[in-house]
């Protein structure tokens, strides 16, 4: 990854993903918590929290949320969002690396939303993130993460896509192209976010994201090595359906042992 989630990209992030159904994703995660959670679940660790869109929804539902992200511009926007929403209990947002984050006390559930685990492209990175999640969870705590499902990526590799959004008197154009790198089990996604006023280009924010996809057996092994037991792989956000080779989006639920 080069220059990922820098100031310019963070500034347009929420506009680009304005149509993303964060509420439906939080509802799906909450459903998994209800189904697989053991004991009282209140303290949530949001690893790779971004601009806090998931975290503030969970906080509004009564969770005590701590969000962590290595992008300071994203964290600042998350803090601003929580302040503006005037929640009863504001989530705490911290700048840090999810591969070695250490919280003050054990959490009941850790979440990795929006394919955060996919940015852990090397085995050491992925195991670091899973290991840190385990260290921050109590016994029988839950880990829930959505990810790109390997069988689906292999069947239907990435292509090109362009979307346009309007915000005030500006237009935001997000173009992306994908390169499948099967030997490294990754897709290299090149994203360019362009802000325009009329025909005048205000700025452009190019990003290259290398994102990993995962297969069931390797996830089971990685989780076991990290101190978890894999409970289920589901579709996402339709968590009532199993993970499918026809859909990239999937979710895993694991319990700390």
PDB file of C-alpha atoms in Angstrom:
ATOM      1  CA  UNK A   1       0.000   0.000   0.000  1.00  0.00           C
ATOM      2  CA  UNK A   2       1.249   3.479  -0.806  1.00  0.00           C
ATOM      3  CA  UNK A   3      -0.201   6.614   0.737  1.00  0.00           C
ATOM      4  CA  UNK A   4      -3.332   4.818   1.856  1.00  0.00           C
ATOM      5  CA  UNK A   5      -5.924   6.858   3.769  1.00  0.00           C
ATOM      6  CA  UNK A   6      -3.902  10.073   3.642  1.00  0.00           C
ATOM      7  CA  UNK A   7      -5.356  13.564   4.315  1.00  0.00           C
ATOM      8  CA  UNK A   8      -6.876  14.036   0.861  1.00  0.00           C
ATOM      9  CA  UNK A   9      -8.420  10.574   0.734  1.00  0.00           C
ATOM     10  CA  UNK A  10      -9.763  10.841   4.286  1.00  0.00           C
ATOM     11  CA  UNK A  11     -11.386  14.179   3.429  1.00  0.00           C
ATOM     12  CA  UNK A  12     -13.562  12.582   0.723  1.00  0.00           C
ATOM     13  CA  UNK A  13     -13.961   9.157   2.332  1.00  0.00           C
ATOM     14  CA  UNK A  14     -17.410   9.725   3.803  1.00  0.00           C
ATOM     15  CA  UNK A  15     -18.702  11.278   0.584  1.00  0.00           C
ATOM     16  CA  UNK A  16     -17.494   8.356  -1.502  1.00  0.00           C
ATOM     17  CA  UNK A  17     -19.080   5.856   0.869  1.00  0.00           C
ATOM     18  CA  UNK A  18     -22.204   7.880   1.673  1.00  0.00           C
ATOM     19  CA  UNK A  19     -24.405   5.174   0.134  1.00  0.00           C
ATOM     20  CA  UNK A  20     -22.802   2.365   2.125  1.00  0.00           C
ATOM     21  CA  UNK A  21     -25.379   0.869   4.478  1.00  0.00           C
ATOM     22  CA  UNK A  22     -23.487   1.085   7.758  1.00  0.00           C
ATOM     23  CA  UNK A  23     -26.683   0.560   9.757  1.00  0.00           C
ATOM     24  CA  UNK A  24     -27.393  -2.755   8.012  1.00  0.00           C
ATOM     25  CA  UNK A  25     -23.820  -3.927   8.623  1.00  0.00           C
ATOM     26  CA  UNK A  26     -24.031  -3.021  12.312  1.00  0.00           C
ATOM     27  CA  UNK A  27     -27.354  -4.830  12.528  1.00  0.00           C
ATOM     28  CA  UNK A  28     -25.715  -7.914  10.995  1.00  0.00           C
ATOM     29  CA  UNK A  29     -22.834  -7.793  13.479  1.00  0.00           C
ATOM     30  CA  UNK A  30     -25.269  -7.310  16.371  1.00  0.00           C
ATOM     31  CA  UNK A  31     -27.179 -10.369  15.196  1.00  0.00           C
ATOM     32  CA  UNK A  32     -23.992 -12.439  15.322  1.00  0.00           C
ATOM     33  CA  UNK A  33     -23.195 -11.093  18.787  1.00  0.00           C
ATOM     34  CA  UNK A  34     -26.638 -12.122  20.001  1.00  0.00           C
ATOM     35  CA  UNK A  35     -26.298 -15.579  18.471  1.00  0.00           C
ATOM     36  CA  UNK A  36     -22.741 -16.441  19.511  1.00  0.00           C
ATOM     37  CA  UNK A  37     -21.957 -14.150  22.436  1.00  0.00           C
ATOM     38  CA  UNK A  38     -21.362 -15.598  25.888  1.00  0.00           C
ATOM     39  CA  UNK A  39     -22.035 -13.584  28.996  1.00  0.00           C
ATOM     40  CA  UNK A  40     -22.755  -9.859  29.139  1.00  0.00           C
ATOM     41  CA  UNK A  41     -21.340  -8.048  26.103  1.00  0.00           C
ATOM     42  CA  UNK A  42     -20.872  -4.308  26.473  1.00  0.00           C
ATOM     43  CA  UNK A  43     -17.223  -3.381  25.830  1.00  0.00           C
ATOM     44  CA  UNK A  44     -16.459  -3.350  22.105  1.00  0.00           C
ATOM     45  CA  UNK A  45     -13.088  -2.872  20.404  1.00  0.00           C
ATOM     46  CA  UNK A  46     -13.397  -1.551  16.830  1.00  0.00           C
ATOM     47  CA  UNK A  47     -10.102  -2.375  15.117  1.00  0.00           C
ATOM     48  CA  UNK A  48      -9.505  -0.264  12.009  1.00  0.00           C
ATOM     49  CA  UNK A  49     -12.384   2.059  12.878  1.00  0.00           C
ATOM     50  CA  UNK A  50     -11.822   4.527  10.026  1.00  0.00           C
ATOM     51  CA  UNK A  51     -14.005   7.633  10.367  1.00  0.00           C
ATOM     52  CA  UNK A  52     -16.135   5.999  13.049  1.00  0.00           C
ATOM     53  CA  UNK A  53     -19.302   5.319  11.065  1.00  0.00           C
ATOM     54  CA  UNK A  54     -19.803   1.848  12.562  1.00  0.00           C
ATOM     55  CA  UNK A  55     -18.564   2.843  16.021  1.00  0.00           C
ATOM     56  CA  UNK A  56     -21.079   5.657  16.569  1.00  0.00           C
ATOM     57  CA  UNK A  57     -23.956   3.351  15.613  1.00  0.00           C
ATOM     58  CA  UNK A  58     -22.801   0.734  18.106  1.00  0.00           C
ATOM     59  CA  UNK A  59     -22.336   3.434  20.755  1.00  0.00           C
ATOM     60  CA  UNK A  60     -25.877   4.598  20.092  1.00  0.00           C
ATOM     61  CA  UNK A  61     -27.041   1.027  20.727  1.00  0.00           C
ATOM     62  CA  UNK A  62     -25.446   1.018  24.165  1.00  0.00           C
ATOM     63  CA  UNK A  63     -22.009  -0.495  23.514  1.00  0.00           C
ATOM     64  CA  UNK A  64     -18.967   1.000  25.228  1.00  0.00           C
ATOM     65  CA  UNK A  65     -16.817   1.390  22.104  1.00  0.00           C
ATOM     66  CA  UNK A  66     -13.095   1.996  21.679  1.00  0.00           C
ATOM     67  CA  UNK A  67     -12.010   2.557  18.083  1.00  0.00           C
ATOM     68  CA  UNK A  68      -8.422   2.220  16.849  1.00  0.00           C
ATOM     69  CA  UNK A  69      -6.999   3.250  13.477  1.00  0.00           C
ATOM     70  CA  UNK A  70      -3.477   4.021  12.282  1.00  0.00           C
ATOM     71  CA  UNK A  71      -4.698   6.943  10.108  1.00  0.00           C
ATOM     72  CA  UNK A  72      -4.731  10.046  12.277  1.00  0.00           C
ATOM     73  CA  UNK A  73      -6.862  11.993   9.736  1.00  0.00           C
ATOM     74  CA  UNK A  74      -9.491   9.238   9.935  1.00  0.00           C
ATOM     75  CA  UNK A  75      -9.366   9.202  13.742  1.00  0.00           C
ATOM     76  CA  UNK A  76      -9.833  12.978  13.885  1.00  0.00           C
ATOM     77  CA  UNK A  77     -12.935  12.707  11.720  1.00  0.00           C
ATOM     78  CA  UNK A  78     -14.255   9.924  13.920  1.00  0.00           C
ATOM     79  CA  UNK A  79     -13.835  12.094  17.016  1.00  0.00           C
ATOM     80  CA  UNK A  80     -15.578  15.023  15.312  1.00  0.00           C
ATOM     81  CA  UNK A  81     -18.454  12.772  14.248  1.00  0.00           C
ATOM     82  CA  UNK A  82     -18.988  11.459  17.773  1.00  0.00           C
ATOM     83  CA  UNK A  83     -18.897  14.986  19.234  1.00  0.00           C
ATOM     84  CA  UNK A  84     -21.405  16.315  16.695  1.00  0.00           C
ATOM     85  CA  UNK A  85     -23.801  13.426  17.310  1.00  0.00           C
ATOM     86  CA  UNK A  86     -23.869  14.137  21.069  1.00  0.00           C
ATOM     87  CA  UNK A  87     -24.188  10.506  22.030  1.00  0.00           C
ATOM     88  CA  UNK A  88     -25.040   9.522  25.573  1.00  0.00           C
ATOM     89  CA  UNK A  89     -21.685   7.758  25.873  1.00  0.00           C
ATOM     90  CA  UNK A  90     -19.154   8.877  23.280  1.00  0.00           C
ATOM     91  CA  UNK A  91     -16.861   6.205  21.847  1.00  0.00           C
ATOM     92  CA  UNK A  92     -13.148   6.664  22.415  1.00  0.00           C
ATOM     93  CA  UNK A  93     -11.009   6.899  19.278  1.00  0.00           C
ATOM     94  CA  UNK A  94      -7.281   6.215  19.378  1.00  0.00           C
ATOM     95  CA  UNK A  95      -4.533   6.365  16.795  1.00  0.00           C
ATOM     96  CA  UNK A  96      -2.610   3.105  16.746  1.00  0.00           C
ATOM     97  CA  UNK A  97      -1.553  -0.027  14.927  1.00  0.00           C
ATOM     98  CA  UNK A  98      -4.077  -2.854  15.279  1.00  0.00           C
ATOM     99  CA  UNK A  99      -1.233  -5.380  15.081  1.00  0.00           C
ATOM    100  CA  UNK A 100       0.094  -4.365  18.502  1.00  0.00           C
ATOM    101  CA  UNK A 101      -2.666  -2.377  20.191  1.00  0.00           C
ATOM    102  CA  UNK A 102      -3.063  -2.981  23.920  1.00  0.00           C
ATOM    103  CA  UNK A 103      -6.176  -1.691  25.687  1.00  0.00           C
ATOM    104  CA  UNK A 104      -6.668  -0.821  29.333  1.00  0.00           C
ATOM    105  CA  UNK A 105      -8.984  -3.718  30.184  1.00  0.00           C
ATOM    106  CA  UNK A 106     -10.381  -6.830  28.476  1.00  0.00           C
ATOM    107  CA  UNK A 107     -13.102  -6.332  25.875  1.00  0.00           C
ATOM    108  CA  UNK A 108     -16.167  -8.493  25.356  1.00  0.00           C
ATOM    109  CA  UNK A 109     -16.137  -8.279  21.558  1.00  0.00           C
ATOM    110  CA  UNK A 110     -13.676  -7.128  18.891  1.00  0.00           C
ATOM    111  CA  UNK A 111     -14.828  -6.184  15.407  1.00  0.00           C
ATOM    112  CA  UNK A 112     -12.950  -5.583  12.173  1.00  0.00           C
ATOM    113  CA  UNK A 113     -15.389  -3.829   9.863  1.00  0.00           C
ATOM    114  CA  UNK A 114     -15.086  -3.035   6.160  1.00  0.00           C
ATOM    115  CA  UNK A 115     -12.526  -5.737   5.355  1.00  0.00           C
ATOM    116  CA  UNK A 116      -9.862  -4.439   7.730  1.00  0.00           C
ATOM    117  CA  UNK A 117      -8.305  -7.895   7.986  1.00  0.00           C
ATOM    118  CA  UNK A 118      -7.763  -7.822   4.211  1.00  0.00           C
ATOM    119  CA  UNK A 119      -5.192  -5.054   4.639  1.00  0.00           C
ATOM    120  CA  UNK A 120      -3.073  -7.491   6.631  1.00  0.00           C
ATOM    121  CA  UNK A 121      -1.536  -8.867   3.440  1.00  0.00           C
ATOM    122  CA  UNK A 122       1.337 -10.822   4.969  1.00  0.00           C
ATOM    123  CA  UNK A 123       0.967 -13.748   7.339  1.00  0.00           C
ATOM    124  CA  UNK A 124       2.854 -11.894  10.074  1.00  0.00           C
ATOM    125  CA  UNK A 125       0.517  -8.918   9.688  1.00  0.00           C
ATOM    126  CA  UNK A 126      -2.631 -11.051   9.797  1.00  0.00           C
ATOM    127  CA  UNK A 127      -1.415 -13.088  12.746  1.00  0.00           C
ATOM    128  CA  UNK A 128      -0.337  -9.897  14.490  1.00  0.00           C
ATOM    129  CA  UNK A 129      -3.807  -8.390  14.147  1.00  0.00           C
ATOM    130  CA  UNK A 130      -5.527 -11.595  15.248  1.00  0.00           C
ATOM    131  CA  UNK A 131      -3.100 -12.029  18.131  1.00  0.00           C
ATOM    132  CA  UNK A 132      -3.647  -8.449  19.308  1.00  0.00           C
ATOM    133  CA  UNK A 133      -7.407  -8.953  19.105  1.00  0.00           C
ATOM    134  CA  UNK A 134      -7.087 -12.059  21.288  1.00  0.00           C
ATOM    135  CA  UNK A 135      -4.904 -10.290  23.874  1.00  0.00           C
ATOM    136  CA  UNK A 136      -7.529  -7.574  24.211  1.00  0.00           C
ATOM    137  CA  UNK A 137     -10.459  -9.976  24.638  1.00  0.00           C
ATOM    138  CA  UNK A 138     -11.651 -11.739  27.742  1.00  0.00           C
ATOM    139  CA  UNK A 139     -12.035 -15.507  27.796  1.00  0.00           C
ATOM    140  CA  UNK A 140     -14.997 -16.433  25.579  1.00  0.00           C
ATOM    141  CA  UNK A 141     -14.942 -12.975  24.000  1.00  0.00           C
ATOM    142  CA  UNK A 142     -15.968 -12.714  20.347  1.00  0.00           C
ATOM    143  CA  UNK A 143     -14.097 -11.663  17.234  1.00  0.00           C
ATOM    144  CA  UNK A 144     -16.250 -10.702  14.240  1.00  0.00           C
ATOM    145  CA  UNK A 145     -14.733  -9.603  10.941  1.00  0.00           C
ATOM    146  CA  UNK A 146     -15.957  -9.254   7.383  1.00  0.00           C
ATOM    147  CA  UNK A 147     -13.509 -10.159   4.631  1.00  0.00           C
ATOM    148  CA  UNK A 148     -13.132 -11.080   0.962  1.00  0.00           C
ATOM    149  CA  UNK A 149     -13.997 -14.741   0.472  1.00  0.00           C
ATOM    150  CA  UNK A 150     -11.236 -16.432  -1.518  1.00  0.00           C
ATOM    151  CA  UNK A 151     -13.354 -18.867  -3.548  1.00  0.00           C
ATOM    152  CA  UNK A 152     -15.503 -15.973  -4.801  1.00  0.00           C
ATOM    153  CA  UNK A 153     -12.530 -13.787  -5.773  1.00  0.00           C
ATOM    154  CA  UNK A 154     -10.971 -16.624  -7.757  1.00  0.00           C
ATOM    155  CA  UNK A 155     -14.249 -17.246  -9.601  1.00  0.00           C
ATOM    156  CA  UNK A 156     -14.884 -13.548 -10.307  1.00  0.00           C
ATOM    157  CA  UNK A 157     -11.650 -11.480 -10.186  1.00  0.00           C
ATOM    158  CA  UNK A 158     -11.720  -7.651  -9.941  1.00  0.00           C
ATOM    159  CA  UNK A 159     -12.386  -5.276 -12.844  1.00  0.00           C
ATOM    160  CA  UNK A 160     -12.900  -1.530 -13.314  1.00  0.00           C
ATOM    161  CA  UNK A 161     -15.501   0.746 -11.809  1.00  0.00           C
ATOM    162  CA  UNK A 162     -16.317   4.477 -11.806  1.00  0.00           C
ATOM    163  CA  UNK A 163     -18.841   6.242  -9.569  1.00  0.00           C
ATOM    164  CA  UNK A 164     -19.773   9.908  -9.223  1.00  0.00           C
ATOM    165  CA  UNK A 165     -21.168  11.739  -6.210  1.00  0.00           C
ATOM    166  CA  UNK A 166     -22.340  15.287  -5.545  1.00  0.00           C
ATOM    167  CA  UNK A 167     -21.611  17.204  -2.360  1.00  0.00           C
ATOM    168  CA  UNK A 168     -22.654  20.846  -2.233  1.00  0.00           C
ATOM    169  CA  UNK A 169     -21.342  22.570  -5.358  1.00  0.00           C
ATOM    170  CA  UNK A 170     -18.705  19.896  -5.931  1.00  0.00           C
ATOM    171  CA  UNK A 171     -18.602  16.586  -7.747  1.00  0.00           C
ATOM    172  CA  UNK A 172     -16.528  13.681  -6.484  1.00  0.00           C
ATOM    173  CA  UNK A 173     -15.499  11.004  -8.979  1.00  0.00           C
ATOM    174  CA  UNK A 174     -14.138   7.707  -7.674  1.00  0.00           C
ATOM    175  CA  UNK A 175     -12.549   5.434 -10.245  1.00  0.00           C
ATOM    176  CA  UNK A 176     -11.016   2.084  -9.419  1.00  0.00           C
ATOM    177  CA  UNK A 177      -9.292  -0.701 -11.288  1.00  0.00           C
ATOM    178  CA  UNK A 178      -8.288  -4.061  -9.938  1.00  0.00           C
ATOM    179  CA  UNK A 179      -5.350  -6.333 -10.638  1.00  0.00           C
ATOM    180  CA  UNK A 180      -5.605  -9.925  -9.438  1.00  0.00           C
ATOM    181  CA  UNK A 181      -2.380 -11.248  -7.921  1.00  0.00           C
ATOM    182  CA  UNK A 182      -3.193 -14.912  -7.248  1.00  0.00           C
ATOM    183  CA  UNK A 183       0.330 -15.907  -6.217  1.00  0.00           C
ATOM    184  CA  UNK A 184       0.199 -13.467  -3.285  1.00  0.00           C
ATOM    185  CA  UNK A 185      -3.516 -14.106  -2.700  1.00  0.00           C
ATOM    186  CA  UNK A 186      -4.245 -10.400  -3.130  1.00  0.00           C
ATOM    187  CA  UNK A 187      -5.982  -7.898  -5.345  1.00  0.00           C
ATOM    188  CA  UNK A 188      -4.223  -4.613  -6.037  1.00  0.00           C
ATOM    189  CA  UNK A 189      -6.907  -1.952  -6.238  1.00  0.00           C
ATOM    190  CA  UNK A 190      -5.900   1.425  -7.647  1.00  0.00           C
ATOM    191  CA  UNK A 191      -8.330   4.144  -6.580  1.00  0.00           C
ATOM    192  CA  UNK A 192      -8.390   7.776  -7.708  1.00  0.00           C
ATOM    193  CA  UNK A 193     -10.716  10.236  -6.001  1.00  0.00           C
ATOM    194  CA  UNK A 194     -11.123  13.484  -7.954  1.00  0.00           C
ATOM    195  CA  UNK A 195     -12.931  16.552  -6.629  1.00  0.00           C
ATOM    196  CA  UNK A 196     -14.299  18.936  -9.245  1.00  0.00           C
ATOM    197  CA  UNK A 197     -16.084  22.281  -9.200  1.00  0.00           C
ATOM    198  CA  UNK A 198     -17.710  22.631 -12.579  1.00  0.00           C
ATOM    199  CA  UNK A 199     -15.000  21.511 -14.999  1.00  0.00           C
ATOM    200  CA  UNK A 200     -12.174  22.620 -12.709  1.00  0.00           C
ATOM    201  CA  UNK A 201     -10.243  19.903 -10.900  1.00  0.00           C
ATOM    202  CA  UNK A 202      -9.760  20.930  -7.271  1.00  0.00           C
ATOM    203  CA  UNK A 203      -7.569  17.995  -6.318  1.00  0.00           C
ATOM    204  CA  UNK A 204      -6.931  14.334  -6.944  1.00  0.00           C
ATOM    205  CA  UNK A 205      -6.109  11.672  -4.375  1.00  0.00           C
ATOM    206  CA  UNK A 206      -4.633   8.510  -5.903  1.00  0.00           C
ATOM    207  CA  UNK A 207      -4.371   5.444  -3.674  1.00  0.00           C
ATOM    208  CA  UNK A 208      -3.134   1.923  -4.258  1.00  0.00           C
ATOM    209  CA  UNK A 209      -4.655  -0.662  -1.954  1.00  0.00           C
ATOM    210  CA  UNK A 210      -3.276  -4.178  -1.828  1.00  0.00           C
ATOM    211  CA  UNK A 211      -5.992  -6.286  -0.222  1.00  0.00           C
ATOM    212  CA  UNK A 212      -5.814  -9.941   0.695  1.00  0.00           C
ATOM    213  CA  UNK A 213      -8.543 -12.538   0.389  1.00  0.00           C
ATOM    214  CA  UNK A 214      -8.840 -15.591   2.621  1.00  0.00           C
ATOM    215  CA  UNK A 215      -9.870 -19.241   2.316  1.00  0.00           C
ATOM    216  CA  UNK A 216     -11.744 -21.187   4.999  1.00  0.00           C
ATOM    217  CA  UNK A 217      -8.996 -23.624   5.982  1.00  0.00           C
ATOM    218  CA  UNK A 218      -6.310 -20.958   6.378  1.00  0.00           C
ATOM    219  CA  UNK A 219      -8.652 -18.807   8.476  1.00  0.00           C
ATOM    220  CA  UNK A 220      -9.395 -21.746  10.739  1.00  0.00           C
ATOM    221  CA  UNK A 221      -5.666 -22.377  11.201  1.00  0.00           C
ATOM    222  CA  UNK A 222      -4.744 -18.706  11.719  1.00  0.00           C
ATOM    223  CA  UNK A 223      -7.490 -18.288  14.288  1.00  0.00           C
ATOM    224  CA  UNK A 224      -6.472 -21.445  16.155  1.00  0.00           C
ATOM    225  CA  UNK A 225      -2.824 -20.337  16.282  1.00  0.00           C
ATOM    226  CA  UNK A 226      -3.989 -16.938  17.592  1.00  0.00           C
ATOM    227  CA  UNK A 227      -6.068 -18.380  20.422  1.00  0.00           C
ATOM    228  CA  UNK A 228      -9.495 -18.534  18.803  1.00  0.00           C
ATOM    229  CA  UNK A 229     -11.966 -21.180  17.748  1.00  0.00           C
ATOM    230  CA  UNK A 230     -13.726 -20.480  14.459  1.00  0.00           C
ATOM    231  CA  UNK A 231     -17.473 -20.688  15.002  1.00  0.00           C
ATOM    232  CA  UNK A 232     -18.911 -19.923  11.575  1.00  0.00           C
ATOM    233  CA  UNK A 233     -18.348 -18.320   8.176  1.00  0.00           C
ATOM    234  CA  UNK A 234     -21.374 -16.467   6.854  1.00  0.00           C
ATOM    235  CA  UNK A 235     -22.393 -14.195   4.047  1.00  0.00           C
ATOM    236  CA  UNK A 236     -22.295 -10.469   4.723  1.00  0.00           C
ATOM    237  CA  UNK A 237     -24.348  -8.507   5.510  1.00  0.00           C
ATOM    238  CA  UNK A 238     -26.784 -11.403   5.098  1.00  0.00           C
ATOM    239  CA  UNK A 239     -25.402 -13.396   8.006  1.00  0.00           C
ATOM    240  CA  UNK A 240     -28.220 -15.937   7.795  1.00  0.00           C
ATOM    241  CA  UNK A 241     -26.662 -17.250   4.561  1.00  0.00           C
ATOM    242  CA  UNK A 242     -23.384 -19.197   4.387  1.00  0.00           C
ATOM    243  CA  UNK A 243     -20.280 -17.769   2.739  1.00  0.00           C
ATOM    244  CA  UNK A 244     -20.646 -18.337  -0.994  1.00  0.00           C
ATOM    245  CA  UNK A 245     -18.292 -18.594  -3.989  1.00  0.00           C
ATOM    246  CA  UNK A 246     -20.774 -16.294  -5.747  1.00  0.00           C
ATOM    247  CA  UNK A 247     -20.201 -13.347  -3.382  1.00  0.00           C
ATOM    248  CA  UNK A 248     -16.969 -11.684  -2.311  1.00  0.00           C
ATOM    249  CA  UNK A 249     -18.309 -10.413   1.022  1.00  0.00           C
ATOM    250  CA  UNK A 250     -18.242 -12.845   3.935  1.00  0.00           C
ATOM    251  CA  UNK A 251     -17.903 -12.690   7.707  1.00  0.00           C
ATOM    252  CA  UNK A 252     -16.187 -14.842  10.303  1.00  0.00           C
ATOM    253  CA  UNK A 253     -17.116 -15.322  13.947  1.00  0.00           C
ATOM    254  CA  UNK A 254     -14.535 -16.707  16.359  1.00  0.00           C
ATOM    255  CA  UNK A 255     -14.485 -17.160  20.124  1.00  0.00           C
ATOM    256  CA  UNK A 256     -11.465 -16.568  22.366  1.00  0.00           C
ATOM    257  CA  UNK A 257     -10.352 -19.806  24.035  1.00  0.00           C
TER     258      UNK A 257
END
